């Protein structure tokens, strides 16, 4: 029997974090991974899809490209969609929902396009179409070219599966991991976040050092596709022994509730023996007893004009503490505003491009290497 043909696997990136995601995919052995608009693409097979979901820290979701054809009008879309081998890609007993987008195409009505593909699936395969289905078929029509993909992840991959406690303005795990990577973090140093909120940077850093896979405890949409091999997946996912480390990871925050949540999140993630969270204001922060590592934070940033003055004071204090007590540590600060970053007085450099998150452009400002 000949091996099945490879297909295109597409990793959705947080806008602005395509380059570190591509570097992560290449380092993880996804040969041929290249940056494309909005993400990273490479060619592979279903076990590569599973492993990308399981191992990659920076992707929001993993899409499998399952079909592509030209369509100039809805009747053509209908006819060509019906010709796809749906039975090879979806199960007749698993509900799906269909979403579509159209750009620079003669078919311009996304709702009607989604409807045609949904009807093709329902009538050719018999799978139920349901708005609240966990499995999503995505139809993209661009320059009259229709690309059909399956969202193999399900819930966004920043949901690692352990974070129940979320503080104010939490950082997404996917973004935190890419900012750590852009600071050169490779799991061989301690990390300290002095405004840690729910502990995202600290827990990500500990997991990286311990060799814990980000998707180890969650479920994925691909488990409901035909050809999914539970035994092979269990073997792939089987916990590798923790990498031995003497490193410790530190988080502090002035808010007691945030510290409680961070601690609980660390316990659920299985890293609580390696992290230490303390309720403390940045102004009184002291270096932990360990060799210098990376200090990284996303301090509060204002979205309204008028609340900048107190924030400038906060960033200035943070800069003073780091200069006085953490001189040998590397620094990464995630913020929306160059005046705030500059108020630290740490001579931090902005990593380009900035990152679009929640309608804001946030940037990583880091010390020189
Ligand atoms: C944007 S949130 C950080 C979110 C965090 N990265 C997460 O993933 O949950 C900023 C945090 O800074 C903390 N904070 C504000 N001023 C502080 C200060 N002077 N000292 C210590 N923490 C402070 C807030 O309590 C808040 O949790």
mmCIF file of N, CA, C and O in Angstrom, residues 14-17 175 179 182 351 353-357 360-364:
data_model
loop_
_atom_site.group_PDB
_atom_site.id
_atom_site.type_symbol
_atom_site.label_atom_id
_atom_site.label_comp_id
_atom_site.label_asym_id
_atom_site.label_seq_id
_atom_site.Cartn_x
_atom_site.Cartn_y
_atom_site.Cartn_z
ATOM 1 N N UNK A 14 -0.657 34.488 16.206
ATOM 2 C CA UNK A 14 -1.112 35.794 16.688
ATOM 3 C C UNK A 14 -0.490 36.812 15.737
ATOM 4 O O UNK A 14 0.723 36.750 15.489
ATOM 5 N N UNK A 15 -1.291 37.750 15.178
ATOM 6 C CA UNK A 15 -0.719 38.682 14.186
ATOM 7 C C UNK A 15 0.501 39.423 14.731
ATOM 8 O O UNK A 15 0.411 40.076 15.766
ATOM 9 N N UNK A 16 1.635 39.275 14.058
ATOM 10 C CA UNK A 16 2.887 39.890 14.513
ATOM 11 C C UNK A 16 3.854 38.853 15.081
ATOM 12 O O UNK A 16 5.044 39.117 15.217
ATOM 13 N N UNK A 17 3.345 37.661 15.400
ATOM 14 C CA UNK A 17 4.212 36.629 15.994
ATOM 15 C C UNK A 17 4.422 35.451 15.036
ATOM 16 O O UNK A 17 4.678 34.333 15.464
ATOM 17 N N UNK A 175 0.936 33.840 23.339
ATOM 18 C CA UNK A 175 1.736 35.065 23.210
ATOM 19 C C UNK A 175 2.884 35.064 24.205
ATOM 20 O O UNK A 175 4.013 35.430 23.875
ATOM 21 N N UNK A 179 6.804 35.579 23.355
ATOM 22 C CA UNK A 179 7.595 36.677 23.921
ATOM 23 C C UNK A 179 8.800 36.108 24.681
ATOM 24 O O UNK A 179 9.901 36.658 24.612
ATOM 25 N N UNK A 182 11.266 35.257 22.088
ATOM 26 C CA UNK A 182 11.918 36.453 21.521
ATOM 27 C C UNK A 182 12.931 37.066 22.491
ATOM 28 O O UNK A 182 13.802 37.811 22.082
ATOM 29 N N UNK A 351 10.916 45.104 19.841
ATOM 30 C CA UNK A 351 11.010 44.019 18.852
ATOM 31 C C UNK A 351 9.905 44.254 17.810
ATOM 32 O O UNK A 351 8.736 44.352 18.165
ATOM 33 N N UNK A 353 7.792 43.026 14.288
ATOM 34 C CA UNK A 353 6.666 43.944 14.352
ATOM 35 C C UNK A 353 5.962 43.839 15.705
ATOM 36 O O UNK A 353 6.173 42.871 16.445
ATOM 37 N N UNK A 354 5.129 44.840 15.994
ATOM 38 C CA UNK A 354 4.326 44.764 17.207
ATOM 39 C C UNK A 354 3.188 43.767 16.978
ATOM 40 O O UNK A 354 3.007 43.267 15.873
ATOM 41 N N UNK A 355 2.449 43.503 18.021
ATOM 42 C CA UNK A 355 1.501 42.390 17.999
ATOM 43 C C UNK A 355 0.085 42.926 18.213
ATOM 44 O O UNK A 355 -0.141 43.724 19.127
ATOM 45 N N UNK A 356 -0.820 42.486 17.361
ATOM 46 C CA UNK A 356 -2.200 42.934 17.494
ATOM 47 C C UNK A 356 -2.922 42.027 18.475
ATOM 48 O O UNK A 356 -3.030 40.824 18.263
ATOM 49 N N UNK A 357 -3.403 42.639 19.569
ATOM 50 C CA UNK A 357 -4.075 41.820 20.584
ATOM 51 C C UNK A 357 -5.215 42.628 21.203
ATOM 52 O O UNK A 357 -4.982 43.694 21.769
ATOM 53 N N UNK A 360 -5.489 46.238 20.369
ATOM 54 C CA UNK A 360 -4.354 47.099 20.725
ATOM 55 C C UNK A 360 -3.084 46.559 20.104
ATOM 56 O O UNK A 360 -2.964 45.354 19.863
ATOM 57 N N UNK A 361 -2.125 47.449 19.866
ATOM 58 C CA UNK A 361 -0.809 47.008 19.391
ATOM 59 C C UNK A 361 0.108 46.896 20.594
ATOM 60 O O UNK A 361 0.483 47.903 21.185
ATOM 61 N N UNK A 362 0.455 45.698 20.984
ATOM 62 C CA UNK A 362 1.380 45.551 22.106
ATOM 63 C C UNK A 362 2.764 45.191 21.563
ATOM 64 O O UNK A 362 2.882 44.542 20.523
ATOM 65 N N UNK A 363 3.776 45.646 22.257
ATOM 66 C CA UNK A 363 5.135 45.382 21.786
ATOM 67 C C UNK A 363 5.982 44.813 22.909
ATOM 68 O O UNK A 363 5.757 45.111 24.092
ATOM 69 N N UNK A 364 6.932 43.972 22.522
ATOM 70 C CA UNK A 364 7.926 43.483 23.488
ATOM 71 C C UNK A 364 9.122 44.428 23.434
ATOM 72 O O UNK A 364 9.711 44.635 22.369
#
